[in-house]
Structure formats: structure tokens, C-alpha cells
mmCIF file of C-alpha atoms in Angstrom:
data_model
loop_
_atom_site.group_PDB
_atom_site.id
_atom_site.type_symbol
_atom_site.label_atom_id
_atom_site.label_comp_id
_atom_site.label_asym_id
_atom_site.label_seq_id
_atom_site.Cartn_x
_atom_site.Cartn_y
_atom_site.Cartn_z
ATOM 1 C CA UNK A 1 98.435 113.369 -82.171
ATOM 2 C CA UNK A 2 95.467 114.607 -80.136
ATOM 3 C CA UNK A 3 94.809 118.328 -79.907
ATOM 4 C CA UNK A 4 95.439 119.635 -76.409
ATOM 5 C CA UNK A 5 94.166 122.635 -74.465
ATOM 6 C CA UNK A 6 95.930 124.054 -71.432
ATOM 7 C CA UNK A 7 93.658 125.700 -68.845
ATOM 8 C CA UNK A 8 94.628 127.770 -65.829
ATOM 9 C CA UNK A 9 92.672 128.193 -62.558
ATOM 10 C CA UNK A 10 92.149 131.515 -60.827
ATOM 11 C CA UNK A 11 91.551 132.841 -57.337
ATOM 12 C CA UNK A 12 90.162 130.237 -54.973
ATOM 13 C CA UNK A 13 92.478 127.461 -56.174
ATOM 14 C CA UNK A 14 95.461 128.635 -54.112
ATOM 15 C CA UNK A 15 96.849 126.289 -51.471
ATOM 16 C CA UNK A 16 99.480 126.690 -48.771
ATOM 17 C CA UNK A 17 102.690 125.069 -49.958
ATOM 18 C CA UNK A 18 101.997 125.490 -53.660
ATOM 19 C CA UNK A 19 105.151 125.944 -55.700
ATOM 20 C CA UNK A 20 107.430 124.685 -52.932
ATOM 21 C CA UNK A 21 108.945 121.956 -55.126
ATOM 22 C CA UNK A 22 109.807 124.558 -57.771
ATOM 23 C CA UNK A 23 112.212 126.462 -55.547
ATOM 24 C CA UNK A 24 115.311 124.402 -56.340
ATOM 25 C CA UNK A 25 114.905 124.601 -60.123
ATOM 26 C CA UNK A 26 117.293 127.170 -61.668
ATOM 27 C CA UNK A 27 114.715 128.542 -64.125
ATOM 28 C CA UNK A 28 112.185 128.900 -61.328
ATOM 29 C CA UNK A 29 114.663 130.593 -58.977
ATOM 30 C CA UNK A 30 115.133 133.356 -61.539
ATOM 31 C CA UNK A 31 111.391 133.917 -61.794
ATOM 32 C CA UNK A 32 110.893 133.997 -58.015
ATOM 33 C CA UNK A 33 113.730 136.525 -57.678
ATOM 34 C CA UNK A 34 112.350 138.717 -60.468
ATOM 35 C CA UNK A 35 108.877 138.517 -58.929
ATOM 36 C CA UNK A 36 110.237 139.757 -55.601
ATOM 37 C CA UNK A 37 111.762 142.775 -57.339
ATOM 38 C CA UNK A 38 108.470 143.618 -59.059
ATOM 39 C CA UNK A 39 106.154 142.923 -56.115
ATOM 40 C CA UNK A 40 108.318 144.014 -53.189
ATOM 41 C CA UNK A 41 107.583 140.773 -51.320
ATOM 42 C CA UNK A 42 108.466 137.077 -51.623
ATOM 43 C CA UNK A 43 106.024 134.787 -53.407
ATOM 44 C CA UNK A 44 107.742 131.685 -52.008
ATOM 45 C CA UNK A 45 107.510 133.039 -48.438
ATOM 46 C CA UNK A 46 103.796 133.780 -48.779
ATOM 47 C CA UNK A 47 103.077 130.404 -50.402
ATOM 48 C CA UNK A 48 104.949 128.462 -47.732
ATOM 49 C CA UNK A 49 104.325 130.367 -44.515
ATOM 50 C CA UNK A 50 101.379 132.754 -44.612
ATOM 51 C CA UNK A 51 98.031 131.109 -45.265
ATOM 52 C CA UNK A 52 96.170 134.239 -44.142
ATOM 53 C CA UNK A 53 97.971 136.440 -46.663
ATOM 54 C CA UNK A 54 97.709 133.842 -49.406
ATOM 55 C CA UNK A 55 93.927 134.063 -49.050
ATOM 56 C CA UNK A 56 93.979 137.829 -49.689
ATOM 57 C CA UNK A 57 93.418 139.015 -53.260
ATOM 58 C CA UNK A 58 96.467 141.279 -53.034
ATOM 59 C CA UNK A 59 98.746 138.251 -52.632
ATOM 60 C CA UNK A 60 96.679 135.429 -54.134
ATOM 61 C CA UNK A 61 96.696 136.670 -57.703
ATOM 62 C CA UNK A 62 100.455 137.344 -58.107
ATOM 63 C CA UNK A 63 101.287 134.062 -56.340
ATOM 64 C CA UNK A 64 99.077 132.074 -58.686
ATOM 65 C CA UNK A 65 100.497 133.879 -61.715
ATOM 66 C CA UNK A 66 104.090 133.081 -60.726
ATOM 67 C CA UNK A 67 103.492 129.437 -59.813
ATOM 68 C CA UNK A 68 101.280 128.635 -62.808
ATOM 69 C CA UNK A 69 103.530 130.327 -65.363
ATOM 70 C CA UNK A 70 106.582 128.460 -64.059
ATOM 71 C CA UNK A 71 104.721 125.134 -64.306
ATOM 72 C CA UNK A 72 103.581 126.017 -67.823
ATOM 73 C CA UNK A 73 107.121 126.893 -68.869
ATOM 74 C CA UNK A 74 108.336 123.515 -67.605
ATOM 75 C CA UNK A 75 105.720 121.649 -69.643
ATOM 76 C CA UNK A 76 106.446 123.831 -72.674
ATOM 77 C CA UNK A 77 109.952 122.321 -72.782
ATOM 78 C CA UNK A 78 108.321 119.070 -73.914
ATOM 79 C CA UNK A 79 105.122 120.074 -75.736
ATOM 80 C CA UNK A 80 102.972 123.022 -76.788
ATOM 81 C CA UNK A 81 99.213 123.539 -76.443
ATOM 82 C CA UNK A 82 96.854 123.884 -79.381
ATOM 83 C CA UNK A 83 94.597 126.238 -77.431
ATOM 84 C CA UNK A 84 94.628 127.995 -74.043
ATOM 85 C CA UNK A 85 92.077 129.410 -71.610
ATOM 86 C CA UNK A 86 92.030 130.559 -68.001
ATOM 87 C CA UNK A 87 89.399 131.214 -65.362
ATOM 88 C CA UNK A 88 89.386 134.910 -64.366
ATOM 89 C CA UNK A 89 92.991 135.521 -63.202
ATOM 90 C CA UNK A 90 93.919 132.367 -65.107
ATOM 91 C CA UNK A 91 93.328 134.206 -68.377
ATOM 92 C CA UNK A 92 96.513 136.200 -67.693
ATOM 93 C CA UNK A 93 98.545 133.004 -67.519
ATOM 94 C CA UNK A 94 96.867 131.783 -70.709
ATOM 95 C CA UNK A 95 97.801 135.006 -72.503
ATOM 96 C CA UNK A 96 101.400 134.761 -71.281
ATOM 97 C CA UNK A 97 101.642 131.154 -72.486
ATOM 98 C CA UNK A 98 100.223 132.232 -75.852
ATOM 99 C CA UNK A 99 103.011 134.803 -76.186
ATOM 100 C CA UNK A 100 100.690 137.816 -75.965
ATOM 101 C CA UNK A 101 102.876 139.676 -73.451
ATOM 102 C CA UNK A 102 106.216 139.260 -71.683
ATOM 103 C CA UNK A 103 106.329 137.499 -68.309
ATOM 104 C CA UNK A 104 107.279 140.591 -66.291
ATOM 105 C CA UNK A 105 104.637 142.710 -68.049
ATOM 106 C CA UNK A 106 102.031 140.106 -67.150
ATOM 107 C CA UNK A 107 103.082 140.107 -63.503
ATOM 108 C CA UNK A 108 102.894 143.907 -63.365
ATOM 109 C CA UNK A 109 99.372 143.727 -64.787
ATOM 110 C CA UNK A 110 98.361 141.110 -62.236
ATOM 111 C CA UNK A 111 99.925 143.118 -59.397
ATOM 112 C CA UNK A 112 97.889 146.205 -60.278
ATOM 113 C CA UNK A 113 94.743 144.158 -60.906
ATOM 114 C CA UNK A 114 95.088 142.587 -57.458
ATOM 115 C CA UNK A 115 95.582 145.982 -55.811
ATOM 116 C CA UNK A 116 92.496 147.442 -57.474
ATOM 117 C CA UNK A 117 90.337 144.418 -56.695
ATOM 118 C CA UNK A 118 91.568 144.269 -53.090
ATOM 119 C CA UNK A 119 90.453 147.876 -52.595
ATOM 120 C CA UNK A 120 87.106 147.553 -54.384
ATOM 121 C CA UNK A 121 85.074 146.966 -51.243
ATOM 122 C CA UNK A 122 81.374 147.075 -50.581
ATOM 123 C CA UNK A 123 80.242 144.125 -52.655
ATOM 124 C CA UNK A 124 79.348 140.507 -52.081
ATOM 125 C CA UNK A 125 79.556 137.221 -53.983
ATOM 126 C CA UNK A 126 77.877 133.864 -53.419
ATOM 127 C CA UNK A 127 78.043 130.448 -55.065
ATOM 128 C CA UNK A 128 74.945 128.460 -55.947
ATOM 129 C CA UNK A 129 75.049 124.700 -56.446
ATOM 130 C CA UNK A 130 72.138 122.633 -57.740
ATOM 131 C CA UNK A 131 69.785 125.415 -58.816
ATOM 132 C CA UNK A 132 67.072 126.138 -61.382
ATOM 133 C CA UNK A 133 68.792 128.251 -64.053
ATOM 134 C CA UNK A 134 65.555 129.605 -65.486
ATOM 135 C CA UNK A 135 64.397 130.706 -62.048
ATOM 136 C CA UNK A 136 67.776 132.266 -61.244
ATOM 137 C CA UNK A 137 67.889 134.192 -64.541
ATOM 138 C CA UNK A 138 64.398 135.553 -63.869
ATOM 139 C CA UNK A 139 65.285 136.651 -60.316
ATOM 140 C CA UNK A 140 68.529 138.286 -61.484
ATOM 141 C CA UNK A 141 66.682 140.122 -64.252
ATOM 142 C CA UNK A 142 64.288 141.521 -61.658
ATOM 143 C CA UNK A 143 66.998 142.462 -59.119
ATOM 144 C CA UNK A 144 69.043 145.622 -59.515
ATOM 145 C CA UNK A 145 72.749 145.402 -58.640
ATOM 146 C CA UNK A 146 73.011 141.595 -58.874
ATOM 147 C CA UNK A 147 74.485 139.685 -61.816
ATOM 148 C CA UNK A 148 75.746 136.275 -62.841
ATOM 149 C CA UNK A 149 79.506 136.619 -62.270
ATOM 150 C CA UNK A 150 80.803 133.091 -62.966
ATOM 151 C CA UNK A 151 78.856 130.654 -65.123
ATOM 152 C CA UNK A 152 80.993 127.669 -64.158
ATOM 153 C CA UNK A 153 78.789 124.726 -65.119
ATOM 154 C CA UNK A 154 75.144 123.773 -65.472
ATOM 155 C CA UNK A 155 75.089 123.006 -61.741
ATOM 156 C CA UNK A 156 77.362 125.714 -60.287
ATOM 157 C CA UNK A 157 77.426 129.484 -60.661
ATOM 158 C CA UNK A 158 78.538 132.538 -58.696
ATOM 159 C CA UNK A 159 76.475 135.697 -58.354
ATOM 160 C CA UNK A 160 77.882 139.136 -57.559
ATOM 161 C CA UNK A 161 76.524 142.513 -56.500
ATOM 162 C CA UNK A 162 75.651 144.693 -53.541
ATOM 163 C CA UNK A 163 75.164 142.852 -50.221
ATOM 164 C CA UNK A 164 71.477 143.771 -50.207
ATOM 165 C CA UNK A 165 70.906 142.555 -53.761
ATOM 166 C CA UNK A 166 72.747 139.272 -53.196
ATOM 167 C CA UNK A 167 70.806 138.595 -49.989
ATOM 168 C CA UNK A 168 67.597 139.267 -51.902
ATOM 169 C CA UNK A 169 68.516 136.760 -54.625
ATOM 170 C CA UNK A 170 69.609 134.135 -52.096
ATOM 171 C CA UNK A 171 66.327 134.467 -50.217
ATOM 172 C CA UNK A 172 64.328 133.798 -53.385
ATOM 173 C CA UNK A 173 66.257 131.224 -55.381
ATOM 174 C CA UNK A 174 65.990 127.497 -54.721
ATOM 175 C CA UNK A 175 69.353 125.714 -54.598
ATOM 176 C CA UNK A 176 70.900 122.676 -52.942
ATOM 177 C CA UNK A 177 73.668 124.845 -51.531
ATOM 178 C CA UNK A 178 74.144 128.606 -51.159
ATOM 179 C CA UNK A 179 77.657 129.635 -50.156
ATOM 180 C CA UNK A 180 78.676 133.256 -49.472
ATOM 181 C CA UNK A 181 82.259 133.778 -50.675
ATOM 182 C CA UNK A 182 84.998 135.395 -48.602
ATOM 183 C CA UNK A 183 86.021 138.086 -51.085
ATOM 184 C CA UNK A 184 86.546 141.824 -50.733
ATOM 185 C CA UNK A 185 84.259 143.018 -53.530
ATOM 186 C CA UNK A 186 81.660 142.250 -56.172
ATOM 187 C CA UNK A 187 84.086 140.897 -58.748
ATOM 188 C CA UNK A 188 82.950 140.423 -62.365
ATOM 189 C CA UNK A 189 80.072 142.842 -61.986
ATOM 190 C CA UNK A 190 79.318 146.462 -62.962
ATOM 191 C CA UNK A 191 80.286 147.444 -59.401
ATOM 192 C CA UNK A 192 83.901 146.993 -60.535
ATOM 193 C CA UNK A 193 83.511 149.768 -63.146
ATOM 194 C CA UNK A 194 85.708 152.288 -61.338
ATOM 195 C CA UNK A 195 88.517 149.796 -60.820
ATOM 196 C CA UNK A 196 88.108 148.598 -64.396
ATOM 197 C CA UNK A 197 88.418 152.133 -65.783
ATOM 198 C CA UNK A 198 91.660 152.656 -63.887
ATOM 199 C CA UNK A 199 92.955 149.278 -64.986
ATOM 200 C CA UNK A 200 92.160 150.080 -68.622
ATOM 201 C CA UNK A 201 94.830 152.799 -68.481
ATOM 202 C CA UNK A 202 97.329 150.263 -67.132
ATOM 203 C CA UNK A 203 96.477 147.810 -69.915
ATOM 204 C CA UNK A 204 96.922 150.538 -72.513
ATOM 205 C CA UNK A 205 100.571 150.863 -71.516
ATOM 206 C CA UNK A 206 101.333 147.161 -72.131
ATOM 207 C CA UNK A 207 102.187 145.943 -75.613
ATOM 208 C CA UNK A 208 100.124 142.948 -76.725
ATOM 209 C CA UNK A 209 101.338 140.638 -79.512
ATOM 210 C CA UNK A 210 99.349 138.292 -81.702
ATOM 211 C CA UNK A 211 98.865 135.011 -79.856
ATOM 212 C CA UNK A 212 100.780 131.999 -81.124
ATOM 213 C CA UNK A 213 97.868 129.715 -80.194
ATOM 214 C CA UNK A 214 94.133 130.522 -80.022
ATOM 215 C CA UNK A 215 92.776 131.889 -76.733
ATOM 216 C CA UNK A 216 89.241 131.408 -75.396
ATOM 217 C CA UNK A 217 88.498 134.525 -73.334
ATOM 218 C CA UNK A 218 86.218 134.705 -70.299
ATOM 219 C CA UNK A 219 83.886 137.369 -71.677
ATOM 220 C CA UNK A 220 83.812 136.003 -75.243
ATOM 221 C CA UNK A 221 84.577 132.273 -75.478
ATOM 222 C CA UNK A 222 85.332 132.361 -79.191
ATOM 223 C CA UNK A 223 88.895 131.427 -80.164
ATOM 224 C CA UNK A 224 91.014 134.445 -81.146
ATOM 225 C CA UNK A 225 94.653 135.309 -81.731
ATOM 226 C CA UNK A 226 94.482 139.016 -82.646
ATOM 227 C CA UNK A 227 96.256 141.263 -80.124
ATOM 228 C CA UNK A 228 93.647 144.043 -80.210
ATOM 229 C CA UNK A 229 90.785 141.566 -79.734
ATOM 230 C CA UNK A 230 92.453 139.859 -76.788
ATOM 231 C CA UNK A 231 93.260 143.170 -75.108
ATOM 232 C CA UNK A 232 89.691 144.440 -75.557
ATOM 233 C CA UNK A 233 88.310 141.258 -74.038
ATOM 234 C CA UNK A 234 90.675 141.597 -71.086
ATOM 235 C CA UNK A 235 89.510 145.197 -70.567
ATOM 236 C CA UNK A 236 85.938 143.882 -70.267
ATOM 237 C CA UNK A 237 86.870 141.007 -67.971
ATOM 238 C CA UNK A 238 86.819 142.831 -64.614
ATOM 239 C CA UNK A 239 83.161 143.845 -65.012
ATOM 240 C CA UNK A 240 82.071 140.980 -67.276
ATOM 241 C CA UNK A 241 80.927 137.461 -66.486
ATOM 242 C CA UNK A 242 83.310 134.495 -66.566
ATOM 243 C CA UNK A 243 81.644 132.226 -69.131
ATOM 244 C CA UNK A 244 83.472 129.048 -68.201
ATOM 245 C CA UNK A 245 80.593 126.681 -69.045
ATOM 246 C CA UNK A 246 80.685 127.988 -72.614
ATOM 247 C CA UNK A 247 84.486 127.679 -72.729
ATOM 248 C CA UNK A 248 84.161 124.009 -71.731
ATOM 249 C CA UNK A 249 81.548 123.437 -74.452
ATOM 250 C CA UNK A 250 83.796 125.156 -77.003
ATOM 251 C CA UNK A 251 86.719 122.787 -76.386
ATOM 252 C CA UNK A 252 85.392 119.793 -78.386
ATOM 253 C CA UNK A 253 84.057 122.210 -81.024
ATOM 254 C CA UNK A 254 87.677 123.343 -81.483
ATOM 255 C CA UNK A 255 88.766 119.745 -81.979
ATOM 256 C CA UNK A 256 90.278 119.468 -78.497
ATOM 257 C CA UNK A 257 90.532 115.902 -77.199
ATOM 258 C CA UNK A 258 92.821 116.424 -74.191
ATOM 259 C CA UNK A 259 92.829 119.106 -71.482
ATOM 260 C CA UNK A 260 95.628 119.819 -69.003
ATOM 261 C CA UNK A 261 94.802 121.991 -65.992
ATOM 262 C CA UNK A 262 98.018 123.687 -64.860
ATOM 263 C CA UNK A 263 98.003 125.014 -61.296
ATOM 264 C CA UNK A 264 96.915 124.030 -57.795
ATOM 265 C CA UNK A 265 93.784 121.942 -57.329
ATOM 266 C CA UNK A 266 91.516 120.387 -59.924
ATOM 267 C CA UNK A 267 88.575 122.805 -60.052
ATOM 268 C CA UNK A 268 88.593 123.388 -63.805
ATOM 269 C CA UNK A 269 88.937 119.764 -64.872
ATOM 270 C CA UNK A 270 86.067 118.991 -62.494
ATOM 271 C CA UNK A 271 83.885 121.647 -64.115
ATOM 272 C CA UNK A 272 84.853 120.546 -67.627
ATOM 273 C CA UNK A 273 84.058 116.911 -66.794
ATOM 274 C CA UNK A 274 80.502 117.920 -65.859
ATOM 275 C CA UNK A 275 80.043 119.993 -69.013
ATOM 276 C CA UNK A 276 81.861 118.351 -71.943
ATOM 277 C CA UNK A 277 82.103 114.558 -72.079
ATOM 278 C CA UNK A 278 84.728 112.477 -73.837
ATOM 279 C CA UNK A 279 87.753 114.679 -73.093
ATOM 280 C CA UNK A 280 90.933 113.277 -71.579
ATOM 281 C CA UNK A 281 91.580 115.363 -68.459
ATOM 282 C CA UNK A 282 94.945 115.769 -66.704
ATOM 283 C CA UNK A 283 96.262 117.905 -63.855
ATOM 284 C CA UNK A 284 99.709 119.410 -63.313
ATOM 285 C CA UNK A 285 100.013 120.856 -59.812
ATOM 286 C CA UNK A 286 103.728 120.403 -59.144
ATOM 287 C CA UNK A 287 107.124 120.079 -60.793
ATOM 288 C CA UNK A 288 106.913 116.296 -60.385
ATOM 289 C CA UNK A 289 103.643 116.178 -62.322
ATOM 290 C CA UNK A 290 105.131 118.110 -65.253
ATOM 291 C CA UNK A 291 107.248 115.006 -65.909
ATOM 292 C CA UNK A 292 104.121 112.846 -66.189
ATOM 293 C CA UNK A 293 102.701 114.830 -69.101
ATOM 294 C CA UNK A 294 102.873 112.818 -72.306
ATOM 295 C CA UNK A 295 101.720 114.384 -75.545
#
């Protein structure tokens, strides 16, 4: 039997209507109801009717957590992963699936994370596609308040920092495409230090258990199961870079032959395809697609 990794997308993968086909499933109904108690608003209502709110960090992150965890639980009735990883917010779903914390504890973490990130204004992020990595690294090294936030693939990265610093980098670097992102702050950069410090206190109150499958973390893409290690890496995540390119490269090194992306869209399988060849890639975006998964 081939070794399988489950991967979970983060903010930016959300889509209006996601999770709609989950609403009639009894196990999903319970989760949606519990989520409403914790959040004070309806995930299903936001996902179905409010595209503007769904695009806001405050709502995006809890909605993705609820939908992706429900999908993962459905697949887990038939098979289990050999390894898990998630992109930014997706790491929280990966940790839940690995049994590191309880579902409600994870949602409370995501709720507070979203609140802190929503309020961390004053920064800017931009994606670069088709760029010279050596040139970009040199420019970033010479520019205060600008960092590599998401190393997604050899051809696509996201930079983060102050508006002035990001504009300076964009004016100097050569790239096929330069896309400013519609986000509220400079996520995955030192400018998130204040929010990260506050979030560290929240994390301290949540009990982490040893993972039942290895986890590749964003800030340190080396497989780990130890509770303290995984919590420390999560503490660093808000200010640290998402090293997704290295996670993709680590998959075959871990003996992974098959990757299932669980959640809306197909961003992660697309990035993995460009980085690590020879892997069987699948996507589960709906309840119907959970039935197509064959281990």
C-alpha cells in the first residue's frame, strides 16, 4: 500500500459555496452547530451567502478550519494518512487530524488567530511569479522590513513587510508577474510580533498531545510528532516563513507516493506538482469527492 500524505490549504483557497454539500450530513451538522456556539456566527451562512465576509481574515480562517476538518473526518472513516501538513492556517487542520488537540480547542485557536491577524494592520504582501530567486534574496537582504513570507515553489513566492519596503522590492525585482495581495497585514513577517506574542499566551492554555502521524510544519519542514516541538513551531508560525517548497520536497524523502489535498481549490497539489515529480495527486473539495478516495 502506498504511503499517503494529507495536505490542507490556507487562506486564499476559500470559495463561496464551500461546504454546502456537507450540511445534510449528521456528523457535519453537529460540527456546524458547535462552531456557531464558539464563534457567535454561522459558518454555513457565511460560506453560502456572504462572499465579502468570507474574504475577510476574521471569517475566512474559521470557515476553512470547519469545512476542511469535516472533510478530513469523512475520509478518516475509510483510511488514515501516513503524514500531514498544511499551508499557514492549514497547519491547524493538520494538527487536528494528527490528534494533537481537540476539535473545539483548535477552532478556538483559529478564532483568536483570525482576530489578531485581522487587527494587525499597516503591512502589505505581494506575490511574485517567474522571478530570479538569487536576485530576490539579494534585494530582500538589502531591504529593511521586507521578508520572504511564503516560499511556495521555485516559481512562486510571497513577500511581506511595510508598504514602503514592499514597493521598494517590487520596483527592483524582475518577475513575470507581481501581484499585491488583498490582506490586512504583513502576515508571516516580524511585523506580526505583537500579535504573535499575544497568541503565544493563548497557545499556552491549550493542551497539545503527541501526534499520531508525523507533521511537517511550516517553519521547520522536518517530520515531528512530539507535542512540545509542534507547539513551539506553531508559536513561530505567525512571524515565520511558510516553507512550502521544502515541505513538497520532503514528501518523497519521507516515502510518500500519494498526496491528497483536502479543502477548496487545488492550490497545494498544483504547487507540489511543480516541485516534486512522480507523486500521485488527488483533491477532495466536497463530500462527494470523499467517496472517490481509494487507498
